Structure formats: structure tokens, C-alpha cells
Short mmCIF file of C-alpha atoms and ligand atoms in Angstrom, two decimals:
data_model
loop_
_atom_site.label_atom_id
_atom_site.label_comp_id
_atom_site.label_asym_id
_atom_site.label_seq_id
_atom_site.Cartn_x
_atom_site.Cartn_y
_atom_site.Cartn_z
CA MET A 42 0.00 0.00 0.00
CA HIS A 43 1.60 3.22 -1.11
CA ILE A 44 1.43 6.17 1.27
CA SER A 45 2.45 9.42 -0.42
CA GLN A 46 2.51 11.68 2.64
CA LEU A 47 3.85 10.27 5.87
CA PRO A 48 2.47 11.89 9.04
CA PRO A 49 4.91 13.88 11.18
CA PHE A 50 5.89 12.68 14.65
CA PRO A 51 3.53 13.93 17.37
CA GLU A 52 4.80 17.12 19.03
CA ASN A 53 5.49 15.49 22.37
CA PHE A 54 7.00 12.29 20.92
CA LEU A 55 9.38 10.77 23.47
CA TRP A 56 12.74 10.45 21.75
CA GLY A 57 14.91 8.50 24.10
CA ALA A 58 17.59 5.87 24.50
CA SER A 59 17.98 2.83 26.72
CA THR A 60 20.42 0.91 28.89
CA SER A 61 20.27 -1.59 31.73
CA ALA A 62 22.00 -1.51 35.11
CA TYR A 63 24.28 -4.52 34.94
CA GLN A 64 25.41 -3.83 31.36
CA THR A 65 26.57 -0.29 32.15
CA GLU A 66 27.06 0.46 35.84
CA GLY A 67 30.01 -1.64 36.94
CA ALA A 68 30.70 -1.10 40.67
CA TRP A 69 29.24 -4.54 41.06
CA ASN A 70 30.05 -4.82 44.76
CA GLU A 71 30.32 -1.18 45.81
CA ASP A 72 28.33 0.73 48.43
CA GLY A 73 26.62 -2.33 49.79
CA LYS A 74 25.43 -3.84 46.52
CA GLY A 75 24.78 -7.60 46.68
CA PRO A 76 25.59 -10.04 43.87
CA SER A 77 23.02 -10.80 41.19
CA VAL A 78 22.76 -13.94 39.07
CA ILE A 79 24.84 -12.12 36.50
CA ASP A 80 27.62 -11.41 39.04
CA ALA A 81 27.42 -15.02 40.18
CA ARG A 82 28.10 -16.40 36.72
CA GLU A 83 31.06 -18.75 36.76
CA SER A 84 32.08 -18.32 33.15
CA TYR A 85 31.65 -16.06 30.19
CA PRO A 86 31.78 -16.82 26.49
CA GLU A 87 35.39 -16.93 25.31
CA GLY A 88 36.97 -13.54 24.70
CA THR A 89 34.22 -11.56 26.41
CA CYS A 90 34.56 -9.50 29.55
CA ASP A 91 32.53 -9.85 32.75
CA TYR A 92 30.27 -7.09 34.13
CA THR A 93 32.33 -5.96 37.10
CA VAL A 94 33.24 -2.61 35.49
CA ALA A 95 31.03 -2.59 32.39
CA THR A 96 31.14 0.98 31.07
CA ASP A 97 31.42 2.36 34.59
CA THR A 98 28.34 4.58 34.49
CA TYR A 99 28.13 4.24 38.29
CA HIS A 100 31.12 6.57 38.50
CA HIS A 101 30.16 8.82 35.57
CA VAL A 102 26.61 9.88 36.44
CA GLU A 103 27.00 13.63 35.97
CA GLU A 104 29.17 13.34 32.87
CA ASP A 105 26.89 10.82 31.17
CA VAL A 106 23.65 12.63 31.94
CA ALA A 107 25.17 15.88 30.64
CA LEU A 108 25.93 14.04 27.38
CA PHE A 109 22.36 12.71 27.23
CA ALA A 110 21.14 16.29 27.66
CA GLU A 111 23.44 17.46 24.86
CA LEU A 112 22.04 14.64 22.72
CA GLY A 113 18.61 16.11 23.43
CA LEU A 114 17.01 13.01 24.96
CA LYS A 115 13.43 13.56 26.10
CA THR A 116 13.55 10.33 28.08
CA TYR A 117 16.22 7.94 29.32
CA ARG A 118 15.34 4.32 29.95
CA PHE A 119 17.52 2.60 32.54
CA SER A 120 17.01 -0.21 35.02
CA ILE A 121 17.41 -0.32 38.76
CA ALA A 122 19.61 -3.08 40.14
CA TRP A 123 17.46 -4.93 42.68
CA THR A 124 20.69 -5.86 44.53
CA ARG A 125 21.60 -2.22 45.12
CA ILE A 126 18.25 -1.59 46.80
CA ILE A 127 18.00 -4.90 48.70
CA PRO A 128 21.36 -6.71 48.48
CA ASP A 129 19.97 -10.18 49.20
CA GLY A 130 16.66 -9.58 47.46
CA ASP A 131 14.32 -9.86 50.45
CA GLY A 132 16.24 -8.59 53.49
CA ALA A 133 17.39 -5.18 54.66
CA GLU A 134 17.29 -2.12 52.44
CA ASN A 135 20.59 -0.54 51.38
CA PRO A 136 20.47 3.27 51.83
CA ALA A 137 23.56 3.88 49.66
CA GLY A 138 22.03 2.00 46.75
CA ILE A 139 18.74 3.86 47.14
CA ALA A 140 20.66 7.16 47.21
CA PHE A 141 22.47 6.30 43.97
CA TYR A 142 19.26 6.17 41.95
CA HIS A 143 17.98 9.36 43.60
CA ARG A 144 21.14 11.01 42.34
CA LEU A 145 20.68 9.64 38.82
CA ILE A 146 16.98 10.53 38.66
CA ASP A 147 17.57 14.02 40.09
CA GLU A 148 20.28 14.62 37.53
CA LEU A 149 17.97 13.55 34.68
CA ASN A 150 15.12 15.70 35.97
CA LYS A 151 17.50 18.66 36.28
CA TYR A 152 17.87 18.59 32.48
CA GLY A 153 14.20 17.83 31.85
CA ILE A 154 14.94 14.25 30.74
CA GLU A 155 12.09 12.00 31.81
CA PRO A 156 13.32 8.91 33.67
CA LEU A 157 11.80 5.70 32.27
CA VAL A 158 12.55 3.05 34.86
CA THR A 159 12.78 -0.70 34.26
CA MET A 160 12.32 -2.41 37.60
CA TYR A 161 14.07 -5.64 36.67
CA HIS A 162 16.37 -6.33 33.73
CA PHE A 163 17.80 -9.88 33.99
CA ASP A 164 19.66 -9.30 37.31
CA LEU A 165 17.80 -11.35 39.91
CA PRO A 166 19.53 -11.24 43.33
CA ALA A 167 21.82 -14.28 43.61
CA ALA A 168 20.59 -14.92 47.14
CA LEU A 169 17.04 -15.37 45.85
CA ASP A 170 18.29 -17.59 43.07
CA GLN A 171 19.91 -19.83 45.67
CA LYS A 172 16.51 -20.19 47.33
CA GLY A 173 14.90 -21.37 44.10
CA GLY A 174 14.65 -18.10 42.18
CA TRP A 175 11.44 -17.59 40.24
CA GLY A 176 10.49 -21.21 40.87
CA ASN A 177 9.92 -20.23 44.51
CA ARG A 178 6.70 -18.33 45.18
CA ALA A 179 8.52 -16.34 47.87
CA THR A 180 10.32 -14.51 45.04
CA VAL A 181 6.94 -13.12 43.97
CA ASP A 182 6.52 -11.51 47.39
CA ALA A 183 10.11 -10.27 47.34
CA PHE A 184 9.52 -8.59 43.97
CA GLU A 185 6.30 -6.97 45.19
CA ARG A 186 8.16 -5.58 48.21
CA PHE A 187 11.02 -4.35 45.99
CA ALA A 188 8.46 -2.66 43.70
CA LYS A 189 6.79 -0.93 46.64
CA ILE A 190 10.15 0.38 47.84
CA LEU A 191 10.81 1.81 44.38
CA PHE A 192 7.38 3.49 44.28
CA ARG A 193 7.86 4.87 47.80
CA GLU A 194 11.31 6.25 47.03
CA TYR A 195 11.06 7.44 43.45
CA GLY A 196 7.31 7.70 42.89
CA SER A 197 7.27 11.49 43.13
CA LYS A 198 10.02 11.79 40.51
CA VAL A 199 9.21 9.03 37.99
CA LYS A 200 6.07 8.98 35.90
CA ARG A 201 6.58 5.91 33.70
CA TRP A 202 7.60 2.45 34.90
CA LEU A 203 8.42 -0.81 33.13
CA THR A 204 7.97 -4.03 35.08
CA ILE A 205 10.18 -6.81 33.70
CA ASN A 206 12.48 -6.59 30.71
CA GLU A 207 12.02 -9.40 28.18
CA GLN A 208 10.50 -12.03 30.40
CA ASN A 209 10.03 -14.08 27.21
CA MET A 210 13.76 -14.06 26.50
CA MET A 211 14.56 -15.16 30.07
CA ILE A 212 12.26 -18.14 29.53
CA LEU A 213 13.28 -18.99 25.94
CA HIS A 214 16.98 -18.02 25.98
CA GLY A 215 17.90 -17.62 29.64
CA ASP A 216 20.95 -19.86 29.25
CA ALA A 217 22.46 -17.52 26.63
CA LEU A 218 21.59 -14.48 28.76
CA GLY A 219 23.14 -15.99 31.90
CA THR A 220 19.88 -15.73 33.84
CA THR A 221 19.46 -19.48 34.27
CA LYS A 222 21.47 -22.68 34.20
CA LEU A 223 18.45 -24.68 33.01
CA ARG A 224 18.79 -26.06 29.51
CA GLY A 225 16.85 -28.00 26.91
CA LEU A 226 13.33 -29.37 26.70
CA ALA A 227 13.64 -31.17 30.03
CA ALA A 228 13.89 -27.80 31.79
CA LYS A 229 10.75 -26.34 30.27
CA LYS A 230 8.36 -27.51 32.97
CA ASP A 231 10.39 -25.57 35.56
CA LEU A 232 10.82 -22.60 33.27
CA TYR A 233 7.11 -22.25 32.59
CA GLN A 234 6.43 -22.38 36.32
CA GLN A 235 8.94 -19.56 36.75
CA ASN A 236 7.19 -17.79 33.91
CA HIS A 237 3.83 -18.01 35.66
CA ASN A 238 5.29 -16.76 38.93
CA MET A 239 6.83 -13.79 37.12
CA PHE A 240 3.43 -12.93 35.65
CA VAL A 241 1.95 -12.92 39.14
CA ALA A 242 4.81 -10.73 40.38
CA GLN A 243 4.30 -8.35 37.49
CA ALA A 244 0.57 -8.11 38.21
CA LYS A 245 1.26 -7.34 41.88
CA ALA A 246 3.70 -4.60 40.87
CA MET A 247 1.18 -3.03 38.48
CA ILE A 248 -1.52 -3.05 41.14
CA ALA A 249 0.82 -1.56 43.76
CA CYS A 250 1.88 1.14 41.34
CA HIS A 251 -1.70 2.26 40.76
CA GLU A 252 -2.57 2.03 44.45
CA MET A 253 0.45 3.98 45.67
CA LEU A 254 0.89 6.59 42.95
CA ASP A 255 -1.81 8.83 41.52
CA ASP A 256 -0.37 9.72 38.14
CA ALA A 257 2.11 6.95 37.45
CA LEU A 258 1.90 4.79 34.32
CA ILE A 259 3.23 1.26 34.11
CA GLY A 260 3.63 -1.39 31.43
CA PRO A 261 5.38 -4.64 30.50
CA ALA A 262 8.46 -4.76 28.22
CA PRO A 263 8.74 -8.02 26.25
CA ASN A 264 10.80 -8.67 23.12
CA ILE A 265 8.39 -8.97 20.19
CA ALA A 266 9.35 -10.43 16.81
CA PRO A 267 7.00 -10.89 13.88
CA VAL A 268 6.88 -14.50 12.73
CA TYR A 269 6.75 -15.16 8.99
CA PRO A 270 5.74 -18.48 7.40
CA ALA A 271 8.60 -19.76 5.23
CA THR A 272 6.21 -20.54 2.36
CA GLU A 273 2.57 -20.17 1.40
CA SER A 274 1.93 -23.71 2.64
CA PRO A 275 -1.06 -23.60 5.01
CA GLU A 276 0.93 -25.72 7.45
CA ASP A 277 3.72 -23.17 7.56
CA VAL A 278 1.15 -20.44 8.14
CA VAL A 279 -0.36 -22.27 11.10
CA THR A 280 3.14 -22.97 12.45
CA ALA A 281 3.96 -19.26 12.26
CA ASP A 282 0.72 -18.48 14.06
CA ASN A 283 1.63 -20.94 16.80
CA TRP A 284 5.03 -19.37 17.31
CA TRP A 285 3.50 -15.85 17.41
CA ALA A 286 1.22 -17.09 20.18
CA ILE A 287 3.94 -18.85 22.20
CA ARG A 288 6.88 -16.48 21.70
CA ASN A 289 5.00 -13.18 21.73
CA TRP A 290 1.31 -13.14 22.68
CA LEU A 291 1.66 -15.40 25.69
CA TYR A 292 3.55 -12.58 27.40
CA LEU A 293 1.33 -9.69 26.41
CA ASP A 294 -1.92 -11.61 26.87
CA LEU A 295 -1.05 -12.29 30.50
CA ALA A 296 0.06 -8.70 31.10
CA VAL A 297 -2.89 -7.03 29.37
CA ARG A 298 -5.80 -9.50 29.46
CA GLY A 299 -4.77 -11.66 32.39
CA GLU A 300 -5.25 -14.87 30.42
CA TYR A 301 -3.29 -17.67 28.77
CA ASN A 302 -4.15 -17.75 25.08
CA GLY A 303 -5.57 -21.05 23.85
CA ILE A 304 -2.67 -21.89 21.56
CA ALA A 305 -0.01 -21.39 24.23
CA TRP A 306 -2.06 -23.27 26.81
CA ALA A 307 -2.63 -26.21 24.45
CA TYR A 308 1.12 -26.30 23.80
CA LEU A 309 1.92 -26.36 27.53
CA LYS A 310 -0.75 -28.92 28.33
CA GLU A 311 0.22 -31.29 25.53
CA ARG A 312 3.75 -31.45 26.92
CA GLY A 313 2.80 -31.55 30.58
CA TRP A 314 4.44 -28.17 31.14
CA GLU A 315 1.39 -26.28 32.34
CA PRO A 316 2.21 -24.37 35.52
CA THR A 317 0.54 -24.75 38.88
CA ILE A 318 -1.84 -21.84 39.20
CA GLU A 319 -2.67 -20.88 42.77
CA ASP A 320 -6.10 -19.68 43.86
CA GLY A 321 -6.51 -16.05 43.03
CA ASP A 322 -3.66 -15.84 40.50
CA MET A 323 -5.86 -15.37 37.46
CA ASP A 324 -8.14 -12.87 39.24
CA LEU A 325 -5.10 -10.89 40.24
CA MET A 326 -3.78 -10.84 36.69
CA LYS A 327 -7.16 -9.77 35.36
CA ALA A 328 -7.28 -6.96 37.92
CA ALA A 329 -3.82 -5.67 37.02
CA GLN A 330 -4.00 -3.26 34.11
CA PRO A 331 -1.04 -1.82 32.23
CA ASP A 332 -1.36 1.76 30.97
CA PHE A 333 0.81 1.21 27.91
CA ILE A 334 2.88 -1.45 26.20
CA ALA A 335 6.63 -1.14 25.93
CA PHE A 336 8.40 -3.59 23.66
CA ASN A 337 11.84 -4.31 22.25
CA TYR A 338 12.25 -5.03 18.55
CA TYR A 339 15.37 -6.23 16.77
CA ASN A 340 14.36 -8.73 14.15
CA SER A 341 11.77 -11.05 12.64
CA GLN A 342 11.69 -14.84 12.65
CA THR A 343 10.82 -17.13 9.73
CA VAL A 344 9.48 -20.59 10.43
CA ALA A 345 8.34 -23.77 8.72
CA ALA A 346 6.24 -26.71 9.85
CA ILE A 347 8.12 -29.62 11.40
CA ALA A 348 7.23 -33.31 11.08
CA GLU A 349 6.02 -34.92 14.29
CA ASP A 350 9.09 -37.11 14.78
CA GLU A 351 11.69 -34.82 13.20
CA ASP A 352 14.67 -34.10 15.40
CA ILE A 353 16.08 -30.64 15.55
CA ASN A 354 19.00 -28.90 17.15
CA ASP A 355 16.90 -27.04 19.67
CA GLY A 356 19.84 -25.43 21.45
CA SER A 357 18.63 -22.14 22.78
CA GLY A 358 20.38 -19.73 20.35
CA ASP A 359 19.85 -16.20 21.59
CA GLN A 360 17.21 -13.47 21.67
CA GLN A 361 17.03 -13.20 17.88
CA ILE A 362 18.43 -16.53 16.76
CA ALA A 363 16.20 -19.52 17.39
CA TRP A 364 16.70 -22.87 15.68
CA GLY A 365 13.26 -24.27 16.29
CA GLU A 366 11.72 -26.76 18.66
CA LYS A 367 10.87 -30.42 18.25
CA GLY A 368 7.18 -30.83 17.52
CA LEU A 369 6.62 -27.09 17.18
CA TYR A 370 8.55 -25.35 14.38
CA LYS A 371 11.75 -25.14 12.35
CA ALA A 372 13.57 -21.85 11.87
CA VAL A 373 14.36 -20.91 8.27
CA LYS A 374 16.85 -18.34 7.00
CA ASN A 375 15.04 -15.39 5.44
CA SER A 376 16.79 -14.74 2.14
CA HIS A 377 15.28 -11.26 1.87
CA LEU A 378 17.16 -9.87 4.86
CA GLU A 379 20.68 -8.55 5.29
CA MET A 380 22.47 -9.69 8.40
CA THR A 381 24.46 -7.83 11.04
CA SER A 382 28.01 -8.93 11.81
CA PHE A 383 26.51 -10.94 14.67
CA GLY A 384 24.04 -12.85 12.52
CA TRP A 385 20.87 -10.96 13.38
CA GLY A 386 18.65 -10.13 10.41
CA ILE A 387 17.89 -6.50 9.63
CA ASP A 388 14.16 -6.04 9.05
CA PRO A 389 12.69 -2.53 9.42
CA HIS A 390 9.41 -3.60 7.82
CA GLY A 391 9.05 -6.22 10.52
CA PHE A 392 9.02 -3.35 13.00
CA ARG A 393 5.94 -1.90 11.31
CA THR A 394 4.27 -5.32 11.35
CA VAL A 395 4.90 -5.63 15.07
CA MET A 396 3.57 -2.14 15.84
CA ARG A 397 0.39 -2.88 13.88
CA GLN A 398 -0.15 -6.31 15.40
CA ILE A 399 0.30 -5.15 18.98
CA TRP A 400 -1.90 -2.12 18.45
CA PHE A 401 -4.73 -3.97 16.78
CA ARG A 402 -4.66 -6.76 19.39
CA TYR A 403 -4.55 -4.60 22.53
CA GLN A 404 -5.34 -0.97 21.60
CA LEU A 405 -2.91 0.43 24.15
CA PRO A 406 -0.41 3.21 23.46
CA MET A 407 3.07 1.88 22.77
CA ILE A 408 6.68 2.84 23.20
CA LEU A 409 9.67 1.09 21.67
CA THR A 410 12.22 0.47 24.41
CA GLU A 411 14.97 -1.30 22.45
CA ASN A 412 16.05 -1.41 18.81
CA GLY A 413 19.56 -0.99 17.55
CA LEU A 414 22.58 -2.29 15.75
CA GLY A 415 25.32 -4.21 17.54
CA GLU A 416 28.51 -3.72 15.54
CA PHE A 417 32.31 -3.61 15.84
CA ASP A 418 32.89 0.17 15.97
CA THR A 419 36.33 1.62 15.32
CA LEU A 420 37.82 4.65 16.97
CA THR A 421 39.63 6.29 14.05
CA ASP A 422 42.77 8.46 14.05
CA ASP A 423 40.66 11.61 14.03
CA GLY A 424 39.29 10.55 17.43
CA ARG A 425 35.84 9.84 15.97
CA VAL A 426 33.60 6.85 15.37
CA HIS A 427 32.11 6.93 11.89
CA ASP A 428 29.11 4.66 12.39
CA ASP A 429 27.15 5.49 9.26
CA TYR A 430 25.86 1.86 9.24
CA ARG A 431 24.10 2.57 12.55
CA ILE A 432 22.59 5.79 11.21
CA GLU A 433 21.23 3.89 8.25
CA TYR A 434 19.85 1.12 10.46
CA LEU A 435 18.13 3.53 12.85
CA SER A 436 16.80 5.73 10.02
CA LYS A 437 15.13 2.77 8.39
CA HIS A 438 13.45 1.76 11.62
CA ILE A 439 12.39 5.27 12.58
CA GLU A 440 10.78 5.75 9.19
CA GLN A 441 8.64 2.67 9.86
CA ILE A 442 7.17 4.43 12.90
CA GLN A 443 5.81 7.05 10.53
CA TYR A 444 4.29 4.32 8.39
CA ALA A 445 2.72 2.82 11.52
CA LEU A 446 1.38 6.23 12.52
CA ALA A 447 -0.20 6.43 9.08
CA ASP A 448 -1.76 3.02 9.82
CA GLY A 449 -3.44 4.52 12.88
CA VAL A 450 -1.10 3.01 15.44
CA GLN A 451 -0.46 4.96 18.66
CA MET A 452 3.29 5.12 19.22
CA PHE A 453 4.41 7.68 21.77
CA GLY A 454 8.15 7.08 21.95
CA TYR A 455 11.28 5.45 20.59
CA CYS A 456 14.21 4.48 22.81
CA PRO A 457 16.93 2.75 20.81
CA TRP A 458 19.54 0.50 22.35
CA SER A 459 21.69 2.01 23.54
CA ALA A 460 22.31 5.48 24.94
CA ILE A 461 25.96 4.67 25.59
CA ASP A 462 28.16 1.66 24.87
CA LEU A 463 27.63 -1.25 27.22
CA VAL A 464 28.52 -4.90 27.60
CA SER A 465 26.23 -7.06 25.47
CA THR A 466 24.43 -9.98 27.05
CA HIS A 467 26.82 -12.65 25.75
CA GLN A 468 29.10 -11.07 23.17
CA GLY A 469 31.17 -8.68 25.24
CA VAL A 470 31.85 -4.99 24.81
CA ALA A 471 33.17 -5.47 21.27
CA LYS A 472 29.53 -5.63 20.17
CA ARG A 473 28.66 -1.97 20.50
CA TYR A 474 25.28 -0.26 20.30
CA GLY A 475 25.72 3.21 21.81
CA PHE A 476 25.53 6.77 20.53
CA ILE A 477 28.48 7.37 22.86
CA TYR A 478 31.62 5.28 22.53
CA VAL A 479 33.33 4.15 25.72
CA ASP A 480 37.06 3.66 25.46
CA ARG A 481 37.60 0.10 26.67
CA THR A 482 37.89 -3.35 25.15
CA ASP A 483 37.07 -6.79 26.44
CA THR A 484 40.60 -7.24 27.72
CA ASP A 485 41.73 -3.68 28.54
CA LEU A 486 39.84 -1.11 30.61
CA LYS A 487 41.82 1.74 29.00
CA SER A 488 40.62 5.28 29.82
CA LEU A 489 36.84 4.65 29.84
CA ALA A 490 36.62 8.06 28.14
CA ARG A 491 33.33 9.01 26.46
CA ILE A 492 33.44 9.86 22.73
CA LYS A 493 30.46 11.02 20.70
CA LYS A 494 29.92 8.87 17.61
CA ASP A 495 28.65 10.24 14.29
CA SER A 496 25.28 8.70 15.18
CA PHE A 497 25.21 10.96 18.25
CA PHE A 498 25.20 14.11 16.07
CA TRP A 499 22.70 12.58 13.67
CA TYR A 500 20.26 11.56 16.44
CA GLN A 501 20.68 15.01 18.01
CA GLN A 502 19.32 16.48 14.76
CA VAL A 503 16.48 13.97 14.55
CA ILE A 504 15.37 14.90 18.07
CA ALA A 505 15.81 18.66 17.54
CA ASN A 506 13.77 18.58 14.32
CA ASN A 507 11.32 15.91 15.54
CA ALA A 508 11.91 14.36 12.11
CA LEU A 509 14.35 12.35 10.05
CA PRO A 510 16.67 14.43 7.88
CA GLU A 511 15.17 14.89 4.42
CA SER A 512 18.28 13.67 2.67
CA VAL A 513 17.80 10.09 3.79
CA SER A 514 15.44 8.22 1.54
CA VAL A 515 15.14 5.24 3.73
CA GLU A 516 12.25 3.36 2.20
CA ALA A 517 14.26 3.14 -0.99
CA GLY A 518 17.24 2.03 1.06
CA THR A 519 19.50 4.76 -0.29
CA LYS A 520 20.92 8.03 0.90
CA ALA A 521 20.34 10.92 -1.46
C1 BG6 B 227 17.84 -7.36 24.52
C2 BG6 B 227 18.21 -7.12 25.97
O1 BG6 B 227 17.45 -8.69 24.39
O2 BG6 B 227 18.84 -7.24 23.57
C3 BG6 B 227 19.44 -6.30 26.20
O3 BG6 B 227 17.10 -6.56 26.66
C4 BG6 B 227 20.49 -6.70 25.20
O4 BG6 B 227 19.85 -6.46 27.52
C5 BG6 B 227 19.96 -6.41 23.81
O5 BG6 B 227 21.73 -6.09 25.39
C6 BG6 B 227 20.96 -6.68 22.71
O6 BG6 B 227 21.38 -8.01 22.80
P1 BG6 B 227 22.90 -8.42 22.94
O7 BG6 B 227 22.87 -9.88 23.15
O8 BG6 B 227 23.55 -8.02 21.69
O9 BG6 B 227 23.45 -7.68 24.11
#
């Protein structure tokens, strides 16, 4: 469908950028912080650094926020490390950790940058993990208490909250992310029980938010990927539908409608993986209402039907690379997409599909909380980082928001990954996403100096003009 005149971005569109605590802060054991499951990891993929220093944002708060202000950010999405607030997850509060986020939030508000707070981004307290983690219902209560502490402390300064980052990726690819040691099909029964408990925890946090704070808005933040059938075969189409329901809708249906969709439930039941649901759980989830939907988008998935007895390498892959699952689907390479250096497809049109699908299914306003290009950036002799590939990637995705707006979709913000370089979930610091380069490598901490990339100056213009530069004809895939 050709659209000759794309609508402009709404006047108050929230241009932002995102990070998470453990991937940026460092200071992993400073000022009373307890260890998280990420800190407790015993090994890291070969050649990649750990998270003990990350990009040291803990010690660069004023400098980094001043750079975000120069960039022109309207909002900054970051997460709060549970283990800074309550070092063992359910015991005593840590005043120094609480003070740190007051400092960060105050600094953002000083520049008029709206804080967008993720309550939990992969870093479960290790002490809770040792007691059974999300498989233990006590973790639900611990999360509710943690949420209430956040609302009590920061509620007067933070308007928008995100509950749990990418719960679906923790369940489907937690081994790659380092959030679980469970692996393979045999672990799925436990994982789907954890999943259910997280939904209950999320519902309790949403209810507490609305009870404690008059004007606050809260929403979930899953990773959503459109699922394409590999061919026009009706079987492939049904398979794609199944994977949409299990990978994507399961997570939003529970958050928004408080119900397991029929396809996901049939899948769980058939395999004996359906979770134990305690009295009151479903009522609670129905009562909890998000105000908006946040979602992360990187890539699409293409799938084909799989024969009943066909074996498949169902190793977990990662957030955007899935091989398939016995009895469910086979992943197929999409020959229409270019790939990043890390093997993730590049699919801006898939972003439009996702915006439409979420909007038409739930009719809630939406904000994109992650989208970006992980690449090997080079600091050149002129002291710059010429990341034109990132500019092109982001331009193409931003343009799709305008197409979605033309489709009638309500998008109120875009927060690419990432505001500043950080340590990726399993591919080290060499895989960079930021508008701001941080001078370190996986093996050498170097100066940790901050250097504005070319994409920084480009995004600054996008935000200032509330529009993409005219010279980029993105839909055609070329720069004029
Ligand atoms: C998302 C996560 O899945 O993808 C982020 O929420 C992560 O934490 C991002 O960094 C990019 O993935 P990766 O594996 O390249 O770091």
C-alpha cells in the first residue's frame, strides 16, 4: 500500500535511548550492593569481559547525563539493580544503593529528561536464586516488596515504569543471557512455572503502582518479533501463528488481558508443562491493568512446519536466533534480509508489522524500548567513530514508525539501544550499540573516556527537528 505523505511525529514524541543496570554500571560490589545472578556467573563466552566494570556509568553519572542532555534526549530508559536496593533480594534495604538512583533521577530531571525506569532487567539477586529463584513463590513476594520500595522512594520523581524486561527471552533463551542454568526441553516444565510466577509478580507490581501513585503509568516490556511463514503452505502459516502465540502473545496476553491464550495453553498442556496456578492468580492478573505497552524489537523470525518425529538442534540460540523446537517449528533463513556482523537479520518492515499487530490486538499506546545495531565500531585516528551503518539502520526503523502512525497506530516514543556503549548480554563490549563510545575493550579497561559517535550528532538532529533528515530516503534504502 503506497502512502504518499507520511504523518509527522507527534509534538510530544518521546525520543529516548535505553540501557540496563548490569550492562553499564560496573561497581558490582560497591556501596553495599549484593551479587546478582549475572555477578554469580562462573564463566563467560570466550573472549568476552565480565560485568564488574562494564562501562562504569556508576562513577560517571553527571558526565553521562550531561551528554544525554546534549544529545537532546526527552527520556532515558535505565534499570534499577534490585541488589543495590536490597542486596539479598528480600532482606534489609541498602540506603547507599537507594541514594544512587535518587542522584541519577535528580540529575535527569534537572535537564528535563524524563526517567523511564525498568524495575528488573535480567539481574535477579543471587541470594534469591539460591533459594529457588522464580520457581519459589517467595520470590513473587520479594519482587512486590522491591516494587513498593521503588514506588515509595522514586514515585514522586518518575512517571513511567516498566515491570520486567524481556520475560520471554529469560524463559526462551535464559541460558544464553546468563539468567538461568536450566537447559533443553527437560527444563521447560520448571521454566514455565517460573514464567507463571513472574506474571503474578508483574501483576502485583502493576496493582501496587496504581494504588500507591496517583499519576504513574506502568507497562510490560517483552521482546516482540513478527513471525513469517517460510512458504505459502497452510501448514507453515499455522506454524507461524503458533510461534506468534507462544513467543509473543503469551507474554502480552497475561500482562494485558490476564489470560493464557488457547494456543499457548494447548502447547503447555500437551507437553505436561502447564504451571501450577494458585487460587486467586488469574483474578489478580485480570485486575492488574497496564497503561501502555513497551516492547523491544530487533528482528523477525521465519518458520516452517516440522514433522512430528523430526529431530532438531533445539539449542537455545539467543534473543534473535532460534533454531526451532521439536514438535513445534523449524527456523528458516530469510533470504530477503541482510544480516548484522553478529548474525541478526535486519528487518525494518518487521518493526511496522509488530507495531500494527500489537496495536490492533490490545489498543494500548506503545513505546519502543529497544532497537539498535550491535557492531564492531572503530575509533579512528581523528578521534571519531564513523558509524554510518548505525545511522542507516536507525533511520530505516524510525521511518517505519511514521508508516505505523499512518496506519493509525499509537506510538508515543522510541528508545533505541543504547544510549551509551555497554557490555552485550553474551558477546562482550566489542559488540557496541551506543551513541556514545566508551574507550575500553574486552581485555583492557583503558581510559573509559566518552566519545560522541557520528550517530550521536545525527540523532541530536532527529530529536531537535522531531523528524528524520530529508536527505535520507530510507524506504528506498538509499541516501540521497
Ligand atoms: C535485549 C536485551 O534482548 O537485547 C538487552 O534486553 C540486550 O539487555 C539487547 O543487550 C541486545 O542483545 P545483545 O545480546 O547483543 O546484548
